[in-house]
PDB file of C-alpha atoms in Angstrom:
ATOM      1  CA  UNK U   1      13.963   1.389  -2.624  1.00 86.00           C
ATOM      2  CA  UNK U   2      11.336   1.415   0.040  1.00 91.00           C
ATOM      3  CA  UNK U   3       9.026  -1.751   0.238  1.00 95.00           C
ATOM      4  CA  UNK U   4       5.373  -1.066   1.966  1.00 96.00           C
ATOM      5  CA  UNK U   5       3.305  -4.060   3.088  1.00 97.00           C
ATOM      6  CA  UNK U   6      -0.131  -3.251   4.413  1.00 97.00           C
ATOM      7  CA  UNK U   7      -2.257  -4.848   7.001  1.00 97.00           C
ATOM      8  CA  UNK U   8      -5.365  -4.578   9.246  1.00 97.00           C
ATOM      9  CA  UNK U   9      -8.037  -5.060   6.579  1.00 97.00           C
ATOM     10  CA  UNK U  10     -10.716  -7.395   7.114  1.00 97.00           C
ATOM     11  CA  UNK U  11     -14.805  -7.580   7.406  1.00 98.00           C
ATOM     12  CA  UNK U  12     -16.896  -4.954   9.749  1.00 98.00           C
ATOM     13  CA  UNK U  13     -20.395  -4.243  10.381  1.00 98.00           C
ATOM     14  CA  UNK U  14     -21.561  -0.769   9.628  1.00 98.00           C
ATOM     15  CA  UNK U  15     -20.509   1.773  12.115  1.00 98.00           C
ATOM     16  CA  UNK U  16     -17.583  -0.538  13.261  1.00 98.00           C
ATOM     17  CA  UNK U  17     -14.258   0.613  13.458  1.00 98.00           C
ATOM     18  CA  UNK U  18     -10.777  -0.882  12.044  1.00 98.00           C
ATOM     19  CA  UNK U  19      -6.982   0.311  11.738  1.00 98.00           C
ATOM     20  CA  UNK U  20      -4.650  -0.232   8.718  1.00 98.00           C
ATOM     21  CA  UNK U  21      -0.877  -1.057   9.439  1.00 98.00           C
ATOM     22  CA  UNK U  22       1.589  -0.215   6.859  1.00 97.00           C
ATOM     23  CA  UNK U  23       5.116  -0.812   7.669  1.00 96.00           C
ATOM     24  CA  UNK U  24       8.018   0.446   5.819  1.00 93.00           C
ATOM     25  CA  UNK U  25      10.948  -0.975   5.413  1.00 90.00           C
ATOM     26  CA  UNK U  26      14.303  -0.409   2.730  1.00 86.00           C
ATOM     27  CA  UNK U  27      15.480   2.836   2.616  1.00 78.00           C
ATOM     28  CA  UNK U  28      13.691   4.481   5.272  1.00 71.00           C
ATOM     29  CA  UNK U  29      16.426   6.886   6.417  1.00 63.00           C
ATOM     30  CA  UNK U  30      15.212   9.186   3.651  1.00 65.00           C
ATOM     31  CA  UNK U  31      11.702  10.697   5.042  1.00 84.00           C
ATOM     32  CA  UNK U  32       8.821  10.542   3.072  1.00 91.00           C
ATOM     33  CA  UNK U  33       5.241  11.953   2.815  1.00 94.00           C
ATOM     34  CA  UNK U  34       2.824   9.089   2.798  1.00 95.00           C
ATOM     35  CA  UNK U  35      -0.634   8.581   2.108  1.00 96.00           C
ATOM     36  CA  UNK U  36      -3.980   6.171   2.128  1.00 98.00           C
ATOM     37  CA  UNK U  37      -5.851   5.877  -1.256  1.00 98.00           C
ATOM     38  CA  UNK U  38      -8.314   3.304  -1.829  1.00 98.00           C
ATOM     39  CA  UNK U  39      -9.839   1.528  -4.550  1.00 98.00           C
ATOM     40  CA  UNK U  40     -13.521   0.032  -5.316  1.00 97.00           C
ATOM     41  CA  UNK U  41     -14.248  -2.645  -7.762  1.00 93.00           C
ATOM     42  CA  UNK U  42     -14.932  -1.065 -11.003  1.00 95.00           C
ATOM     43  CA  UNK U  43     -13.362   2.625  -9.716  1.00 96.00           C
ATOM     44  CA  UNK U  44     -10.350   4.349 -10.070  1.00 96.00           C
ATOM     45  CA  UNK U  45      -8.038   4.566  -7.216  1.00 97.00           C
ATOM     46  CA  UNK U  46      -9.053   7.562  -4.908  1.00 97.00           C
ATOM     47  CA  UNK U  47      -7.301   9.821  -1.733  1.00 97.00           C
ATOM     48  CA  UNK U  48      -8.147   9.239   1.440  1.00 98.00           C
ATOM     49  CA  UNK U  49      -5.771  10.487   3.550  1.00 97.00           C
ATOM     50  CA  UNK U  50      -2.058  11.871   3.716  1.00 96.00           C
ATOM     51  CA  UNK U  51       0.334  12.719   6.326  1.00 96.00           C
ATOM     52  CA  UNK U  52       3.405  15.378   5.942  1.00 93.00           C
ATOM     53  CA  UNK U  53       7.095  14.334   6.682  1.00 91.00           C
ATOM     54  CA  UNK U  54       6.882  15.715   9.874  1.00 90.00           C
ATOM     55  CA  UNK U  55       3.233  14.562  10.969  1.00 90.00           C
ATOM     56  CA  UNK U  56       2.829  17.879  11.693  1.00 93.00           C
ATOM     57  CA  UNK U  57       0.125  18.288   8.970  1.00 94.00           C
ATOM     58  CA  UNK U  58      -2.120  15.948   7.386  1.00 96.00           C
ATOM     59  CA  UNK U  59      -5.178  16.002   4.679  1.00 96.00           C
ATOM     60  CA  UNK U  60      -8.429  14.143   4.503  1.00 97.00           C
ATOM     61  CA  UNK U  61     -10.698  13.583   1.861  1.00 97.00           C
ATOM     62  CA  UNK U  62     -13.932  14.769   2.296  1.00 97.00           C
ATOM     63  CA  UNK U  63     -15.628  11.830   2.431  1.00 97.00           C
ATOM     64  CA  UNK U  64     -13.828  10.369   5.331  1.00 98.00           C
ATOM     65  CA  UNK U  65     -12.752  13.527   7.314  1.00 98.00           C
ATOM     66  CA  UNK U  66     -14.121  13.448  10.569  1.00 98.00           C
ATOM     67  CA  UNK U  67     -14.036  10.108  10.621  1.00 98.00           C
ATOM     68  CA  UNK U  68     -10.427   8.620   9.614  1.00 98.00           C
ATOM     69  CA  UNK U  69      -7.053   9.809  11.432  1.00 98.00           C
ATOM     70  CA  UNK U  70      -3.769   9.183   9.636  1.00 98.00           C
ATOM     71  CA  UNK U  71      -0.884   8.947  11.649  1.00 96.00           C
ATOM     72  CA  UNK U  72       2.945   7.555  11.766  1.00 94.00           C
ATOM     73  CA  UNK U  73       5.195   6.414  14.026  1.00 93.00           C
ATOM     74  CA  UNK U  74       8.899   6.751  12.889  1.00 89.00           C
ATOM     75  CA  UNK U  75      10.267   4.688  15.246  1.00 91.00           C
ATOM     76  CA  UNK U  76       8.688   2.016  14.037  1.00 92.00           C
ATOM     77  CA  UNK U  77       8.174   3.014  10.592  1.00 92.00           C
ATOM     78  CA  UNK U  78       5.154   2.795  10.438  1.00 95.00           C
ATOM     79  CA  UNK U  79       1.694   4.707   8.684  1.00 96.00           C
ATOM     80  CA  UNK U  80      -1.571   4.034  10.603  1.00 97.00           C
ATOM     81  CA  UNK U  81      -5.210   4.917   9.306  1.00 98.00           C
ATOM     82  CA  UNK U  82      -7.714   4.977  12.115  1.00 98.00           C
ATOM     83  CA  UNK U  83     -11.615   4.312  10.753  1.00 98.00           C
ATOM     84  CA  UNK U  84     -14.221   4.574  12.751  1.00 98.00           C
ATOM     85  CA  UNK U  85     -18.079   5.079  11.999  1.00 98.00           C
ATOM     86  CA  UNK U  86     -17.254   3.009   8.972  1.00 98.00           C
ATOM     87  CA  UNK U  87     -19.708   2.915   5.939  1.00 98.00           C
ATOM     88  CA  UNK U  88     -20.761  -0.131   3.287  1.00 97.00           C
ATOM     89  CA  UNK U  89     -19.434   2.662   0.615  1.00 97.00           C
ATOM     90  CA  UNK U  90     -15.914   2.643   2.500  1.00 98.00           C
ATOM     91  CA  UNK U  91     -15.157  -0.780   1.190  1.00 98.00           C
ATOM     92  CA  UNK U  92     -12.345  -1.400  -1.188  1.00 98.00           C
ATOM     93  CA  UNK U  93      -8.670  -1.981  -1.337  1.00 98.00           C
ATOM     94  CA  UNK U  94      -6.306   0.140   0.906  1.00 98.00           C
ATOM     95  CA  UNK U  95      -3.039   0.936  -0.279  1.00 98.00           C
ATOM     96  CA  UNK U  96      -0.280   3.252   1.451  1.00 97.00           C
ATOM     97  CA  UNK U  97       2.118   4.956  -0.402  1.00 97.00           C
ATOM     98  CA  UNK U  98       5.076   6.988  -0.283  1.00 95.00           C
ATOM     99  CA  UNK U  99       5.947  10.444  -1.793  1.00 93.00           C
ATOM    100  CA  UNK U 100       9.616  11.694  -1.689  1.00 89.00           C
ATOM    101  CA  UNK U 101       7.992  14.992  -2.696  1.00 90.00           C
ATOM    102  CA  UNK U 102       4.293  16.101  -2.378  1.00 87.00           C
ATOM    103  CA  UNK U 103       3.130  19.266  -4.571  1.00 85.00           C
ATOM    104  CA  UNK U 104      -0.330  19.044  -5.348  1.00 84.00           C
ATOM    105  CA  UNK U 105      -0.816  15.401  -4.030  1.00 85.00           C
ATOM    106  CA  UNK U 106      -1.546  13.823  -7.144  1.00 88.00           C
ATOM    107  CA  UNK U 107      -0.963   9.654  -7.660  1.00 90.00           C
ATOM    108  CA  UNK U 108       1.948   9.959  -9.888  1.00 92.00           C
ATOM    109  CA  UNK U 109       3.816  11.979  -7.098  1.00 93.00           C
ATOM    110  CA  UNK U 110       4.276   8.840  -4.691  1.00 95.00           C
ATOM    111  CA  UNK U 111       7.344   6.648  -5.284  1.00 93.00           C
ATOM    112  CA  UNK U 112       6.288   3.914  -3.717  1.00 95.00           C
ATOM    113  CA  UNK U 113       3.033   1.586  -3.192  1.00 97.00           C
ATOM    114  CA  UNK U 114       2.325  -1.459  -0.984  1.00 97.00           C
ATOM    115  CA  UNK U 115       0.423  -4.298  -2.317  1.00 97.00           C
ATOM    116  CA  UNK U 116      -3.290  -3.825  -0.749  1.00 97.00           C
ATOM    117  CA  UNK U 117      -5.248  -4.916   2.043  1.00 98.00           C
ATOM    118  CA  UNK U 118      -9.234  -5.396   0.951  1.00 98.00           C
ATOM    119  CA  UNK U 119     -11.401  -3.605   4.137  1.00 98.00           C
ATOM    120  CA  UNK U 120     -15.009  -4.676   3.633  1.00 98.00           C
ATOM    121  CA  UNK U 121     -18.407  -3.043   5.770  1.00 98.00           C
ATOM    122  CA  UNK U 122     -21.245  -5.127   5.256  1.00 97.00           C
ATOM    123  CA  UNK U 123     -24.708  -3.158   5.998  1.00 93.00           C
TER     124      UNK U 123
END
């Protein structure tokens, strides 16, 4: 089992920046892809962002490429999403997740899924 807990979230103006936390912790000697997807009120949960095993290679979506960096730091087990130039439309719930194997990138391939943290942009 691998537990995820998100954090970092909060309330920022348009064009402000913030960074998402999500630590891992449980059985982390196995190495995982892992990935941002986010969630509006009333909308289905949607990619953002993933990062391979290796953080040698990473995906965006299109709406926030350019503008969001995923990254992870294994020695402290730990996924990071970078936002800058943030957008009233990029508010919803972020969630990390973890994929023991990634084929086309799909939801149902992650394992695991922290709880949330809400990231609002007010205009």
């Amino acid at each position: 089992q691998v537990q995820l807990v998100e954090s970092g979230g909060g309330l920022v103006q348009a064009g402000g920046s913030l960074r998402l936390s999500c630590a891992a912790s449980g059985r982390t000697d196995s190495s995982y892809a892992m990935g941002w997807f986010r969630q509006a009120p009333g909308k289905e949960r949607e990619f953002v962002a993933r990062i391979s095993r290796s953080g040698s290679i990473t995906n965006y979506a299109a709406s926030v490429k350019g503008r969001f960096t995923i990254s992870r730091d294994e020695t402290k087990n730990t996924l990071y999403l970078q936002m800058n130039s943030l957008k009233p439309e990029d508010t919803a719930v972020y969630f990390c997740a973890a994929s023991s194997r990634i084929i086309t990138g799909a939801k149902r391939e992650y394992n695991y899924w922290g709880q949330g943290t809400q990231v609002t942009v007010s205009s």
